[in-house]
Amino acid sequence: GAGVSQSPRYKVTKRGQDVALRCDPISGHVSLYWYRQALGQGPEFLTYFNYEAQQDKSGLPNDRFSAERPEGSISTLTIQRTEQRDSAMYRCASSLGPEGVGNYEQYFGPGTRLTVT
Amino acid sequence: AQRVTQPEKLLSVFKGAPVELKCNYSYSGSPELFWYVQYSRQRLQLLLRHISRESIKGFTADLNKGETSFHLKKPFAQEEDSAMYYCALRGYNKLIFGAGTRLAVHP
């Protein structure tokens, strides 16, 4: 079946512009996660959704970053007034069940490579 | 603090040689640990998890709570094992990843 998909795969934007990154999780998956991965580092947690509820946004670095999942399926990560330090790979993952209930595997999408010039 | 450390950025071996990718963690409580792999031009995928106690593609990893380690091992490396390997720890609402080790297996 189809895995997690993300779009666009690559995004180049000028500093100061807003960007929206999309994640389409595996159908039926309850949990959705966003991670950011800088060059030479592992993925770092940004935010977690249980259905449409954003239950953890402790990893969002500042208020320029926001995420939503209005219908409990597709999610959008928005970065306002982008800065060069926002350049990274943004990864989305989904899992079948909610956090804290069982040990569900996270399935990752291909990522969106964001470059801010 | 919850943390995962992978001390090697690059591990280079010849085909048929044994491989050990190191992972140490810091966690108060009962940890759940994973190894994820990313092959060239593919997405990050789960290789194995300690609770399953499986051997996947010849790889094994044993949780050592005394040494707070979860090293990944394979007795005979293959060229197709060349990839980026990430050790991860289940935290609260998230996975906590190490910086990764690139394994290069030469013919």
PDB file of C-alpha atoms in Angstrom:
ATOM      1  CA  GLY A   1       0.000   0.000   0.000  1.00  0.00           C
ATOM      2  CA  ALA A   2       0.983   3.642  -0.168  1.00  0.00           C
ATOM      3  CA  GLY A   3       3.372   4.915   2.436  1.00  0.00           C
ATOM      4  CA  VAL A   4       3.666   8.355   3.952  1.00  0.00           C
ATOM      5  CA  SER A   5       3.979  11.000   1.278  1.00  0.00           C
ATOM      6  CA  GLN A   6       5.326  14.516   1.539  1.00  0.00           C
ATOM      7  CA  SER A   7       5.263  17.472  -0.814  1.00  0.00           C
ATOM      8  CA  PRO A   8       7.082  19.248  -2.164  1.00  0.00           C
ATOM      9  CA  ARG A   9      10.167  17.043  -2.111  1.00  0.00           C
ATOM     10  CA  TYR A  10      12.396  20.081  -2.589  1.00  0.00           C
ATOM     11  CA  LYS A  11      11.684  23.711  -1.802  1.00  0.00           C
ATOM     12  CA  VAL A  12      13.948  26.672  -2.353  1.00  0.00           C
ATOM     13  CA  THR A  13      12.700  29.950  -0.964  1.00  0.00           C
ATOM     14  CA  LYS A  14      14.024  33.394  -0.259  1.00  0.00           C
ATOM     15  CA  ARG A  15      14.571  34.595   3.254  1.00  0.00           C
ATOM     16  CA  GLY A  16      11.468  36.236   4.634  1.00  0.00           C
ATOM     17  CA  GLN A  17       8.991  34.178   2.604  1.00  0.00           C
ATOM     18  CA  ASP A  18       6.450  31.804   4.147  1.00  0.00           C
ATOM     19  CA  VAL A  19       6.489  28.104   3.247  1.00  0.00           C
ATOM     20  CA  ALA A  20       3.979  25.312   3.749  1.00  0.00           C
ATOM     21  CA  LEU A  21       5.066  21.695   3.829  1.00  0.00           C
ATOM     22  CA  ARG A  22       2.523  18.937   3.407  1.00  0.00           C
ATOM     23  CA  CYS A  23       2.353  15.436   4.864  1.00  0.00           C
ATOM     24  CA  ASP A  24      -0.105  12.733   3.842  1.00  0.00           C
ATOM     25  CA  PRO A  25       0.077   9.877   6.376  1.00  0.00           C
ATOM     26  CA  ILE A  26      -0.737   6.239   5.852  1.00  0.00           C
ATOM     27  CA  SER A  27      -4.498   5.821   5.703  1.00  0.00           C
ATOM     28  CA  GLY A  28      -5.968   5.051   9.116  1.00  0.00           C
ATOM     29  CA  HIS A  29      -2.919   6.122  11.062  1.00  0.00           C
ATOM     30  CA  VAL A  30      -3.907   8.006  14.181  1.00  0.00           C
ATOM     31  CA  SER A  31      -0.585   9.592  15.077  1.00  0.00           C
ATOM     32  CA  LEU A  32       1.417  12.033  13.000  1.00  0.00           C
ATOM     33  CA  TYR A  33       4.834  13.500  13.810  1.00  0.00           C
ATOM     34  CA  TRP A  34       7.038  16.177  12.329  1.00  0.00           C
ATOM     35  CA  TYR A  35      10.822  16.080  12.665  1.00  0.00           C
ATOM     36  CA  ARG A  36      13.566  18.354  11.400  1.00  0.00           C
ATOM     37  CA  GLN A  37      16.988  17.084  10.401  1.00  0.00           C
ATOM     38  CA  ALA A  38      19.956  19.380   9.973  1.00  0.00           C
ATOM     39  CA  LEU A  39      22.964  18.250   7.951  1.00  0.00           C
ATOM     40  CA  GLY A  40      25.068  15.758   9.886  1.00  0.00           C
ATOM     41  CA  GLN A  41      22.474  15.339  12.627  1.00  0.00           C
ATOM     42  CA  GLY A  42      19.680  12.926  13.403  1.00  0.00           C
ATOM     43  CA  PRO A  43      16.013  13.890  13.136  1.00  0.00           C
ATOM     44  CA  GLU A  44      14.768  16.171  15.923  1.00  0.00           C
ATOM     45  CA  PHE A  45      11.174  16.197  17.087  1.00  0.00           C
ATOM     46  CA  LEU A  46       9.005  19.186  16.262  1.00  0.00           C
ATOM     47  CA  THR A  47       5.393  18.257  16.999  1.00  0.00           C
ATOM     48  CA  TYR A  48       2.918  15.383  17.459  1.00  0.00           C
ATOM     49  CA  PHE A  49      -0.765  14.975  16.540  1.00  0.00           C
ATOM     50  CA  ASN A  50      -3.259  12.449  17.815  1.00  0.00           C
ATOM     51  CA  TYR A  51      -5.989  12.613  15.163  1.00  0.00           C
ATOM     52  CA  GLU A  52      -6.578  16.349  14.720  1.00  0.00           C
ATOM     53  CA  ALA A  53      -5.369  17.302  18.191  1.00  0.00           C
ATOM     54  CA  GLN A  54      -1.893  18.757  18.429  1.00  0.00           C
ATOM     55  CA  GLN A  55      -0.882  17.109  21.652  1.00  0.00           C
ATOM     56  CA  ASP A  56       2.751  18.108  21.785  1.00  0.00           C
ATOM     57  CA  LYS A  57       4.430  21.079  20.153  1.00  0.00           C
ATOM     58  CA  SER A  58       7.353  21.268  22.518  1.00  0.00           C
ATOM     59  CA  GLY A  59       9.872  20.844  19.707  1.00  0.00           C
ATOM     60  CA  LEU A  60       8.758  23.805  17.601  1.00  0.00           C
ATOM     61  CA  PRO A  61      11.734  26.176  17.810  1.00  0.00           C
ATOM     62  CA  ASN A  62       9.813  29.473  17.860  1.00  0.00           C
ATOM     63  CA  ASP A  63       6.469  31.025  16.987  1.00  0.00           C
ATOM     64  CA  ARG A  64       7.315  31.230  13.274  1.00  0.00           C
ATOM     65  CA  PHE A  65       6.663  27.489  13.140  1.00  0.00           C
ATOM     66  CA  SER A  66       3.136  26.109  13.278  1.00  0.00           C
ATOM     67  CA  ALA A  67       1.391  22.911  12.269  1.00  0.00           C
ATOM     68  CA  GLU A  68      -2.145  21.733  11.780  1.00  0.00           C
ATOM     69  CA  ARG A  69      -4.036  18.565  10.962  1.00  0.00           C
ATOM     70  CA  PRO A  70      -7.610  19.818  10.721  1.00  0.00           C
ATOM     71  CA  GLU A  71      -9.362  16.610   9.675  1.00  0.00           C
ATOM     72  CA  GLY A  72      -7.097  14.140  11.366  1.00  0.00           C
ATOM     73  CA  SER A  73      -5.391  13.110   8.146  1.00  0.00           C
ATOM     74  CA  ILE A  74      -3.218  15.463   6.057  1.00  0.00           C
ATOM     75  CA  SER A  75      -0.976  17.814   8.007  1.00  0.00           C
ATOM     76  CA  THR A  76       0.701  21.060   7.068  1.00  0.00           C
ATOM     77  CA  LEU A  77       3.806  22.493   8.683  1.00  0.00           C
ATOM     78  CA  THR A  78       4.089  26.220   8.075  1.00  0.00           C
ATOM     79  CA  ILE A  79       7.176  28.337   8.548  1.00  0.00           C
ATOM     80  CA  GLN A  80       6.629  32.077   8.448  1.00  0.00           C
ATOM     81  CA  ARG A  81       9.296  34.646   7.563  1.00  0.00           C
ATOM     82  CA  THR A  82      11.856  31.954   6.783  1.00  0.00           C
ATOM     83  CA  GLU A  83      15.461  32.384   7.832  1.00  0.00           C
ATOM     84  CA  GLN A  84      18.593  30.688   6.522  1.00  0.00           C
ATOM     85  CA  ARG A  85      18.871  28.661   9.726  1.00  0.00           C
ATOM     86  CA  ASP A  86      15.545  27.003   8.819  1.00  0.00           C
ATOM     87  CA  SER A  87      17.274  25.153   5.966  1.00  0.00           C
ATOM     88  CA  ALA A  88      16.992  21.438   6.725  1.00  0.00           C
ATOM     89  CA  MET A  89      15.241  18.198   5.821  1.00  0.00           C
ATOM     90  CA  TYR A  90      11.728  18.132   7.245  1.00  0.00           C
ATOM     91  CA  ARG A  91      10.449  14.622   7.891  1.00  0.00           C
ATOM     92  CA  CYS A  92       6.938  13.472   8.624  1.00  0.00           C
ATOM     93  CA  ALA A  93       6.055  10.131  10.223  1.00  0.00           C
ATOM     94  CA  SER A  94       2.818   8.391  11.083  1.00  0.00           C
ATOM     95  CA  SER A  95       1.880   5.461  13.278  1.00  0.00           C
ATOM     96  CA  LEU A  96      -1.213   3.328  13.695  1.00  0.00           C
ATOM     97  CA  GLY A  97      -1.979   4.040  17.321  1.00  0.00           C
ATOM     98  CA  PRO A  98      -1.638   6.898  19.769  1.00  0.00           C
ATOM     99  CA  GLU A  99       1.355   7.553  21.977  1.00  0.00           C
ATOM    100  CA  GLY A 100       1.261   5.841  25.338  1.00  0.00           C
ATOM    101  CA  VAL A 101      -0.914   2.980  24.132  1.00  0.00           C
ATOM    102  CA  GLY A 102       1.079   0.086  22.741  1.00  0.00           C
ATOM    103  CA  ASN A 103       4.407   0.216  20.929  1.00  0.00           C
ATOM    104  CA  TYR A 104       3.574   1.385  17.436  1.00  0.00           C
ATOM    105  CA  GLU A 105       6.165   1.747  14.709  1.00  0.00           C
ATOM    106  CA  GLN A 106       6.660   5.150  13.143  1.00  0.00           C
ATOM    107  CA  TYR A 107       6.693   5.116   9.341  1.00  0.00           C
ATOM    108  CA  PHE A 108       8.577   7.944   7.710  1.00  0.00           C
ATOM    109  CA  GLY A 109       7.931   9.872   4.541  1.00  0.00           C
ATOM    110  CA  PRO A 110      10.646  10.779   2.029  1.00  0.00           C
ATOM    111  CA  GLY A 111      11.129  14.235   3.555  1.00  0.00           C
ATOM    112  CA  THR A 112      11.089  17.766   2.174  1.00  0.00           C
ATOM    113  CA  ARG A 113      14.476  19.400   1.641  1.00  0.00           C
ATOM    114  CA  LEU A 114      14.041  23.122   2.424  1.00  0.00           C
ATOM    115  CA  THR A 115      16.703  25.592   1.359  1.00  0.00           C
ATOM    116  CA  VAL A 116      16.378  29.231   2.381  1.00  0.00           C
ATOM    117  CA  THR A 117      18.552  31.585   0.365  1.00  0.00           C
TER     118      THR A 117
ATOM    119  CA  ALA B   1      18.226  14.336  30.133  1.00  0.00           C
ATOM    120  CA  GLN B   2      17.165  11.868  27.468  1.00  0.00           C
ATOM    121  CA  ARG B   3      19.893  11.493  24.905  1.00  0.00           C
ATOM    122  CA  VAL B   4      21.269   9.090  22.299  1.00  0.00           C
ATOM    123  CA  THR B   5      24.955   9.126  21.397  1.00  0.00           C
ATOM    124  CA  GLN B   6      26.491   7.513  18.332  1.00  0.00           C
ATOM    125  CA  PRO B   7      30.211   8.203  18.659  1.00  0.00           C
ATOM    126  CA  GLU B   8      31.219   7.264  15.114  1.00  0.00           C
ATOM    127  CA  LYS B   9      30.218   9.381  12.118  1.00  0.00           C
ATOM    128  CA  LEU B  10      31.703   6.888   9.679  1.00  0.00           C
ATOM    129  CA  LEU B  11      32.506   3.202   9.875  1.00  0.00           C
ATOM    130  CA  SER B  12      34.371   1.751   6.928  1.00  0.00           C
ATOM    131  CA  VAL B  13      34.833  -2.030   6.570  1.00  0.00           C
ATOM    132  CA  PHE B  14      35.501  -4.621   3.905  1.00  0.00           C
ATOM    133  CA  LYS B  15      32.912  -7.116   2.745  1.00  0.00           C
ATOM    134  CA  GLY B  16      32.817 -10.128   5.046  1.00  0.00           C
ATOM    135  CA  ALA B  17      34.228  -8.275   8.047  1.00  0.00           C
ATOM    136  CA  PRO B  18      32.279  -7.986  11.317  1.00  0.00           C
ATOM    137  CA  VAL B  19      30.463  -4.753  12.013  1.00  0.00           C
ATOM    138  CA  GLU B  20      29.548  -3.059  15.284  1.00  0.00           C
ATOM    139  CA  LEU B  21      27.762   0.295  15.251  1.00  0.00           C
ATOM    140  CA  LYS B  22      27.841   1.845  18.692  1.00  0.00           C
ATOM    141  CA  CYS B  23      24.915   3.464  20.475  1.00  0.00           C
ATOM    142  CA  ASN B  24      24.729   4.740  24.040  1.00  0.00           C
ATOM    143  CA  TYR B  25      21.692   6.284  25.657  1.00  0.00           C
ATOM    144  CA  SER B  26      20.698   8.317  28.671  1.00  0.00           C
ATOM    145  CA  TYR B  27      17.213   7.638  30.041  1.00  0.00           C
ATOM    146  CA  SER B  28      15.676   7.389  33.476  1.00  0.00           C
ATOM    147  CA  GLY B  29      13.257   4.521  33.417  1.00  0.00           C
ATOM    148  CA  SER B  30      12.793   1.486  31.220  1.00  0.00           C
ATOM    149  CA  PRO B  31      14.038   2.426  27.733  1.00  0.00           C
ATOM    150  CA  GLU B  32      12.673   1.322  24.390  1.00  0.00           C
ATOM    151  CA  LEU B  33      15.346   1.416  21.706  1.00  0.00           C
ATOM    152  CA  PHE B  34      15.377   1.158  17.934  1.00  0.00           C
ATOM    153  CA  TRP B  35      17.727   1.095  14.999  1.00  0.00           C
ATOM    154  CA  TYR B  36      16.575   2.928  11.861  1.00  0.00           C
ATOM    155  CA  VAL B  37      18.358   2.693   8.504  1.00  0.00           C
ATOM    156  CA  GLN B  38      18.376   4.942   5.470  1.00  0.00           C
ATOM    157  CA  TYR B  39      19.677   3.441   2.228  1.00  0.00           C
ATOM    158  CA  SER B  40      20.743   5.751  -0.565  1.00  0.00           C
ATOM    159  CA  ARG B  41      17.786   7.671  -2.037  1.00  0.00           C
ATOM    160  CA  GLN B  42      15.306   5.863   0.230  1.00  0.00           C
ATOM    161  CA  ARG B  43      13.337   6.941   3.252  1.00  0.00           C
ATOM    162  CA  LEU B  44      14.179   6.266   6.873  1.00  0.00           C
ATOM    163  CA  GLN B  45      12.909   2.825   7.871  1.00  0.00           C
ATOM    164  CA  LEU B  46      12.864   0.707  10.995  1.00  0.00           C
ATOM    165  CA  LEU B  47      15.544  -1.984  11.061  1.00  0.00           C
ATOM    166  CA  LEU B  48      14.914  -3.494  14.463  1.00  0.00           C
ATOM    167  CA  ARG B  49      13.663  -2.766  17.945  1.00  0.00           C
ATOM    168  CA  HIS B  50      14.955  -4.258  21.168  1.00  0.00           C
ATOM    169  CA  ILE B  51      11.579  -5.510  22.398  1.00  0.00           C
ATOM    170  CA  SER B  52      11.251  -7.763  19.343  1.00  0.00           C
ATOM    171  CA  ARG B  53      14.596  -9.483  19.903  1.00  0.00           C
ATOM    172  CA  GLU B  54      14.743 -10.214  16.182  1.00  0.00           C
ATOM    173  CA  SER B  55      17.584 -10.566  13.738  1.00  0.00           C
ATOM    174  CA  ILE B  56      16.889  -8.530  10.625  1.00  0.00           C
ATOM    175  CA  LYS B  57      19.134  -8.852   7.544  1.00  0.00           C
ATOM    176  CA  GLY B  58      21.665 -10.545   9.817  1.00  0.00           C
ATOM    177  CA  PHE B  59      21.777  -7.609  12.242  1.00  0.00           C
ATOM    178  CA  THR B  60      21.220  -7.996  15.970  1.00  0.00           C
ATOM    179  CA  ALA B  61      21.260  -5.548  18.848  1.00  0.00           C
ATOM    180  CA  ASP B  62      21.191  -6.287  22.551  1.00  0.00           C
ATOM    181  CA  LEU B  63      20.107  -3.821  25.176  1.00  0.00           C
ATOM    182  CA  ASN B  64      22.715  -3.566  27.940  1.00  0.00           C
ATOM    183  CA  LYS B  65      21.178  -1.577  30.764  1.00  0.00           C
ATOM    184  CA  GLY B  66      24.359  -1.701  32.849  1.00  0.00           C
ATOM    185  CA  GLU B  67      26.368  -0.022  30.115  1.00  0.00           C
ATOM    186  CA  THR B  68      23.345   1.910  28.756  1.00  0.00           C
ATOM    187  CA  SER B  69      24.191   0.654  25.295  1.00  0.00           C
ATOM    188  CA  PHE B  70      22.342  -0.783  22.306  1.00  0.00           C
ATOM    189  CA  HIS B  71      25.069  -1.603  19.815  1.00  0.00           C
ATOM    190  CA  LEU B  72      24.156  -2.964  16.380  1.00  0.00           C
ATOM    191  CA  LYS B  73      26.149  -5.954  15.194  1.00  0.00           C
ATOM    192  CA  LYS B  74      26.522  -8.111  12.121  1.00  0.00           C
ATOM    193  CA  PRO B  75      29.100 -10.880  11.825  1.00  0.00           C
ATOM    194  CA  PHE B  76      29.731 -10.575   8.073  1.00  0.00           C
ATOM    195  CA  ALA B  77      29.077  -7.247   6.356  1.00  0.00           C
ATOM    196  CA  GLN B  78      27.679  -7.125   2.816  1.00  0.00           C
ATOM    197  CA  GLU B  79      28.020  -4.314   0.294  1.00  0.00           C
ATOM    198  CA  GLU B  80      24.256  -3.785   0.382  1.00  0.00           C
ATOM    199  CA  ASP B  81      24.531  -2.913   4.086  1.00  0.00           C
ATOM    200  CA  SER B  82      26.113   0.409   3.123  1.00  0.00           C
ATOM    201  CA  ALA B  83      23.730   3.039   4.498  1.00  0.00           C
ATOM    202  CA  MET B  84      23.143   5.596   7.227  1.00  0.00           C
ATOM    203  CA  TYR B  85      22.173   4.042  10.562  1.00  0.00           C
ATOM    204  CA  TYR B  86      20.376   5.890  13.355  1.00  0.00           C
ATOM    205  CA  CYS B  87      19.862   4.689  16.902  1.00  0.00           C
ATOM    206  CA  ALA B  88      16.685   6.004  18.514  1.00  0.00           C
ATOM    207  CA  LEU B  89      15.054   6.040  21.937  1.00  0.00           C
ATOM    208  CA  ARG B  90      11.334   6.320  22.564  1.00  0.00           C
ATOM    209  CA  GLY B  91      10.717   9.477  24.557  1.00  0.00           C
ATOM    210  CA  TYR B  92       7.480  11.198  25.536  1.00  0.00           C
ATOM    211  CA  ASN B  93       5.445  11.610  22.329  1.00  0.00           C
ATOM    212  CA  LYS B  94       8.559  11.290  20.197  1.00  0.00           C
ATOM    213  CA  LEU B  95      11.597   9.374  19.059  1.00  0.00           C
ATOM    214  CA  ILE B  96      14.966  10.763  20.134  1.00  0.00           C
ATOM    215  CA  PHE B  97      17.645  10.064  17.529  1.00  0.00           C
ATOM    216  CA  GLY B  98      21.386   9.912  17.593  1.00  0.00           C
ATOM    217  CA  ALA B  99      23.411  11.789  14.980  1.00  0.00           C
ATOM    218  CA  GLY B 100      23.825   8.653  12.885  1.00  0.00           C
ATOM    219  CA  THR B 101      26.706   6.528  11.638  1.00  0.00           C
ATOM    220  CA  ARG B 102      27.454   6.027   7.977  1.00  0.00           C
ATOM    221  CA  LEU B 103      28.456   2.437   7.261  1.00  0.00           C
ATOM    222  CA  ALA B 104      30.528   1.940   4.128  1.00  0.00           C
ATOM    223  CA  VAL B 105      31.180  -1.662   3.088  1.00  0.00           C
ATOM    224  CA  HIS B 106      33.900  -2.006   0.462  1.00  0.00           C
ATOM    225  CA  PRO B 107      34.289  -4.942  -1.917  1.00  0.00           C
TER     226      PRO B 107
END
